[in-house]
Coordinates of C-alpha atoms in Angstrom, one line a residue:
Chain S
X1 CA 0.0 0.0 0.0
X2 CA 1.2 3.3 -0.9
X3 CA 4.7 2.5 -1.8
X4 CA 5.2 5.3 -3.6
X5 CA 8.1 7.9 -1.8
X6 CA 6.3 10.8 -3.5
X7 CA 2.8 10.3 -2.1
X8 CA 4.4 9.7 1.3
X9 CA 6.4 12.6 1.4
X10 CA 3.2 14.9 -0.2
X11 CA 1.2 13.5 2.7
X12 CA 3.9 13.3 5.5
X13 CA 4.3 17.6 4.3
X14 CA 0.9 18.2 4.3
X15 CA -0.1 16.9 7.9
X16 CA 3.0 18.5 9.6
X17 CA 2.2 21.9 7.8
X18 CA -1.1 22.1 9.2
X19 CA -0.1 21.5 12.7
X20 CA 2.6 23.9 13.0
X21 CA 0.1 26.5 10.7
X22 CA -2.2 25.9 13.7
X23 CA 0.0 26.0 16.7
X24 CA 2.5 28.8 15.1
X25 CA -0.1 31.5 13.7
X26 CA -3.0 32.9 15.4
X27 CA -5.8 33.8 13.1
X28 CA -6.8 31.6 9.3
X29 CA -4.9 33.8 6.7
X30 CA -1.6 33.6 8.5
X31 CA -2.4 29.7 9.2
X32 CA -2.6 29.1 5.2
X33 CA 0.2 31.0 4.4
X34 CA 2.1 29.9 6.8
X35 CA 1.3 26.1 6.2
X36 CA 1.7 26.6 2.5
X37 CA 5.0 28.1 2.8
X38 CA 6.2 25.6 5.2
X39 CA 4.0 22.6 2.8
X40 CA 6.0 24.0 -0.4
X41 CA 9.1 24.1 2.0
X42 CA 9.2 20.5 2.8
X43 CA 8.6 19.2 -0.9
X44 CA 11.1 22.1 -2.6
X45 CA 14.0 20.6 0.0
X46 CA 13.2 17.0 0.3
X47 CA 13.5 17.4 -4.1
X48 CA 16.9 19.3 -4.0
X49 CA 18.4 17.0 -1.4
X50 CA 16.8 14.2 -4.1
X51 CA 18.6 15.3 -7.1
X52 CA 21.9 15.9 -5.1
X53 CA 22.7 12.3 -3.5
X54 CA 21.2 10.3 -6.7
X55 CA 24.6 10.2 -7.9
X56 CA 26.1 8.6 -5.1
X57 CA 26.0 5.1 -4.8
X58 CA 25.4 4.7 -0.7
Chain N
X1 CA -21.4 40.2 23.1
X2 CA -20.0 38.8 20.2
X3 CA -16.7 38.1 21.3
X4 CA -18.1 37.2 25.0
X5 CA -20.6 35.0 23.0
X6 CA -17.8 33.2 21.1
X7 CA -15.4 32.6 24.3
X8 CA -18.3 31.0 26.2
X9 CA -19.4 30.6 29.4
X10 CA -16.8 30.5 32.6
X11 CA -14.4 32.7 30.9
X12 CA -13.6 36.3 30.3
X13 CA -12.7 37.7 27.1
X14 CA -12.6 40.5 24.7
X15 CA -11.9 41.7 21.4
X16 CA -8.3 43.5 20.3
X17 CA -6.8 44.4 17.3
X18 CA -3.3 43.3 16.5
X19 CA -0.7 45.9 16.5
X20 CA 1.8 46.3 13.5
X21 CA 3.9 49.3 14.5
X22 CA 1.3 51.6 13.0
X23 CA -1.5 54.5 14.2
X24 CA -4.2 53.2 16.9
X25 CA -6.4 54.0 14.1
X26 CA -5.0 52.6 11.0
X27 CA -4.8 49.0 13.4
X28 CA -8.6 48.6 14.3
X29 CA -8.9 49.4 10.7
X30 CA -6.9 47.5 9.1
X31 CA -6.1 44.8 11.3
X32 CA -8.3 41.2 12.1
X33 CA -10.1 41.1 15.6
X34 CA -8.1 38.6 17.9
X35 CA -10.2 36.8 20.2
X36 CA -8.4 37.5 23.6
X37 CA -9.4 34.8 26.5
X38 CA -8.6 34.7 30.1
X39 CA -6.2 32.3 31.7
X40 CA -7.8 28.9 33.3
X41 CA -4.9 27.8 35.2
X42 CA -7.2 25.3 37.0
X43 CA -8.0 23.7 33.6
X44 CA -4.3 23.1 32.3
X45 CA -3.7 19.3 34.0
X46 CA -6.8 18.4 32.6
X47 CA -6.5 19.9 29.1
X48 CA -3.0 18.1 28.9
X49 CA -4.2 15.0 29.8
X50 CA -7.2 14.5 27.5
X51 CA -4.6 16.3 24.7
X52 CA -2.1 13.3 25.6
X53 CA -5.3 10.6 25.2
X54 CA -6.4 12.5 22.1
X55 CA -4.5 14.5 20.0
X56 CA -6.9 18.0 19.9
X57 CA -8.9 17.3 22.8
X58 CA -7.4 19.1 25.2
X59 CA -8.2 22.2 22.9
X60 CA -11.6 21.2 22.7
X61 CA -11.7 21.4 26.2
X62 CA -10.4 24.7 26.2
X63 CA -13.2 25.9 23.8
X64 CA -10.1 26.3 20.8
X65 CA -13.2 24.1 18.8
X66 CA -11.5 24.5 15.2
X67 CA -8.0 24.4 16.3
X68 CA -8.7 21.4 18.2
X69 CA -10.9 19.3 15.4
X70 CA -8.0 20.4 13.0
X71 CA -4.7 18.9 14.8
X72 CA -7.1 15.5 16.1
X73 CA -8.1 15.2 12.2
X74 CA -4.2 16.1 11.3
X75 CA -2.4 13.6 13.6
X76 CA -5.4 10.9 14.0
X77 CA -5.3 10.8 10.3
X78 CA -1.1 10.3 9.9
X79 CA -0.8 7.9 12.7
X80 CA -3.3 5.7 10.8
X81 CA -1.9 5.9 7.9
X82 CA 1.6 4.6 9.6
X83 CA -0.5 1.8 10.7
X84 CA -1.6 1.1 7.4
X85 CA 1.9 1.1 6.5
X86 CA 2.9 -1.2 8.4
X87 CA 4.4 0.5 11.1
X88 CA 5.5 -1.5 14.2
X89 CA 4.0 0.1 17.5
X90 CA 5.5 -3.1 19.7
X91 CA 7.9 -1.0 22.5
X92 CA 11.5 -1.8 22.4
X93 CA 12.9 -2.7 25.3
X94 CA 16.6 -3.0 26.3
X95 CA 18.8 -1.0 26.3
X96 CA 21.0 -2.7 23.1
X97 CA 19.5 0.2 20.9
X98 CA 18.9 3.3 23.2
X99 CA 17.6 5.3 20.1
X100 CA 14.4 2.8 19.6
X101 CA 13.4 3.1 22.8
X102 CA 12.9 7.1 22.5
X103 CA 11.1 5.9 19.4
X104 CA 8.6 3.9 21.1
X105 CA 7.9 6.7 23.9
X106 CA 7.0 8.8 20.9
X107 CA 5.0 6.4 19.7
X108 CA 3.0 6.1 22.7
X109 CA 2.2 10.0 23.1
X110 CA -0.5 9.5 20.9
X111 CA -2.4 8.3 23.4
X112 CA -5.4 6.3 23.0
X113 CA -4.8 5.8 19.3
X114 CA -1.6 3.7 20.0
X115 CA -3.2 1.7 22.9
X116 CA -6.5 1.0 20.5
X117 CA -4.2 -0.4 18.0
X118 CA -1.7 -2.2 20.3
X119 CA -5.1 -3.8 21.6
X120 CA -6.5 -4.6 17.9
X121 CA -3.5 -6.7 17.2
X122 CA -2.1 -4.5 14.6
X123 CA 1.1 -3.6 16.5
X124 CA 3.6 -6.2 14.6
X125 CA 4.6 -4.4 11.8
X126 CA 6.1 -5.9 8.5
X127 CA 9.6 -5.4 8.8
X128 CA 9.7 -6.8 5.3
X129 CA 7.1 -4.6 3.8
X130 CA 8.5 -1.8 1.5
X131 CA 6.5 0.9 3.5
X132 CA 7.5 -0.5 7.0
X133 CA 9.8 2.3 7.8
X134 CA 7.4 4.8 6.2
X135 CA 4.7 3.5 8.9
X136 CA 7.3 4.0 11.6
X137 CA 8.0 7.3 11.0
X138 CA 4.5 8.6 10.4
X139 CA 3.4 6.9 13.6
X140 CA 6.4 8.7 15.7
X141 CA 5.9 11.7 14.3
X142 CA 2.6 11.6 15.1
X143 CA 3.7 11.2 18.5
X144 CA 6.0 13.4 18.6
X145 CA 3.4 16.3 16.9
X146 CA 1.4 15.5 19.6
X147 CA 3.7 16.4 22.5
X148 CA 3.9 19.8 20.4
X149 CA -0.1 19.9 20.8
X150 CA -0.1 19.3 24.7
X151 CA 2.6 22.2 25.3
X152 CA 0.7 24.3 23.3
X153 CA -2.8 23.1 25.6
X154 CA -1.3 24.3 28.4
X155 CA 0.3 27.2 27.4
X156 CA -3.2 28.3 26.1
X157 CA -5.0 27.4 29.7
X158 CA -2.6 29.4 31.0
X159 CA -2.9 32.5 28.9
X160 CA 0.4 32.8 27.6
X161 CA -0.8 31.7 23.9
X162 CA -4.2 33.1 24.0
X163 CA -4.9 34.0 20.3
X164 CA -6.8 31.7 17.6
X165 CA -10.1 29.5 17.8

């Protein structure tokens, strides 16, 4: 089930964006900023530090 | 009224407009209403425990209704899922790897969730199943959101995060 890394990622970026967005910012506009920041964040690093160790065999 | 309507009874509250460094005037304009409750020291064991047996319910408790069905939706939802993938919730015991047994005390701050499923029999995990590490980290990190969630319980009973529903 679900063995794809993408999908896990999306979903493991999407569920800890919402709960900092809710514990870090007080009202709903600064919560879906934030948590869309911090959502495109996760998947913008996790892509970069993809791309860099694929060519190294470890 | 409005804002003592939406804090609810047994608590004092009132409405204030955020400050940015600008005019009095230009902030009540300009600025959303922030919904300023009193602190309920006396509630802030409680709130942490029922936030420990389910993730959001200790904000429920302290009237936060949205905040709280959001994070119980948000970590519910992602410690199932590591479930689903095979996670293993069994404690490690022993000190031969120190490391796992922090990961099982994460595990179990999610509370009822964990014990539910250690009780349903799906605690085993697949270590050969391509998503068992996948499941282990979504079900620690669940744990580990949740600890987050308690803090932030009690700081909000006792006033020193008192912003957001």
């Amino acid at each position: 089930m679900m063995a794809s890394h993408l999908l896990n990622l999306t979903i493991f970026s999407a569920v800890v964006s919402t709960v900092f967005a809710m514990l870090l910012r007080p009202d709903t506009r600064s919560r879906v900023r934030f948590g869309l920041l911090a959502f495109g964040g996760f998947m913008a690093a996790a892509l970069v530090v993809g791309w860099i160790m694929y060519p190294f065999p470890l | 009224m409005q804002a003592a309507a939406a804090c609810g009874a047994g608590t004092t509250c009132a409405k204030i407009g955020l400050s940015r460094g600008v005019g009095v005037e230009d902030d009540l304009a300009q600025t959303p209403e922030v919904i300023v409750r009193a602190a309920r020291p006396a509630a802030a064991v409680p709130a942490c425990l029922l936030a420990w047996l389910l993730p959001g319910a200790g904000h429920l408790y302290l009237r936060r209704t949205g905040k709280g069905l959001v994070l119980m939706g948000a970590i519910v939802s992602m410690f199932v899922l590591g479930v689903l993938l095979d996670a293993r919730l069994q404690p490690y015991l022993g000190f031969d790897d120190p490391l796992a047994i922090l990961r099982s005390l994460a595990q179990m701050a999610m509370g009822v969730p964990y014990f539910v499923a250690r009780a349903l029999g799906v605690d085993a995990g697949q270590v050969v199943s391509v998503t068992h590490e996948y499941g282990n980290t979504f079900t620690e990190v669940g744990g580990l959101l949740n600890i987050l969630v308690i803090l932030d319980a009690f700081d909000t009973a006792m006033g020193r995060k008192d912003t957001g529903a």
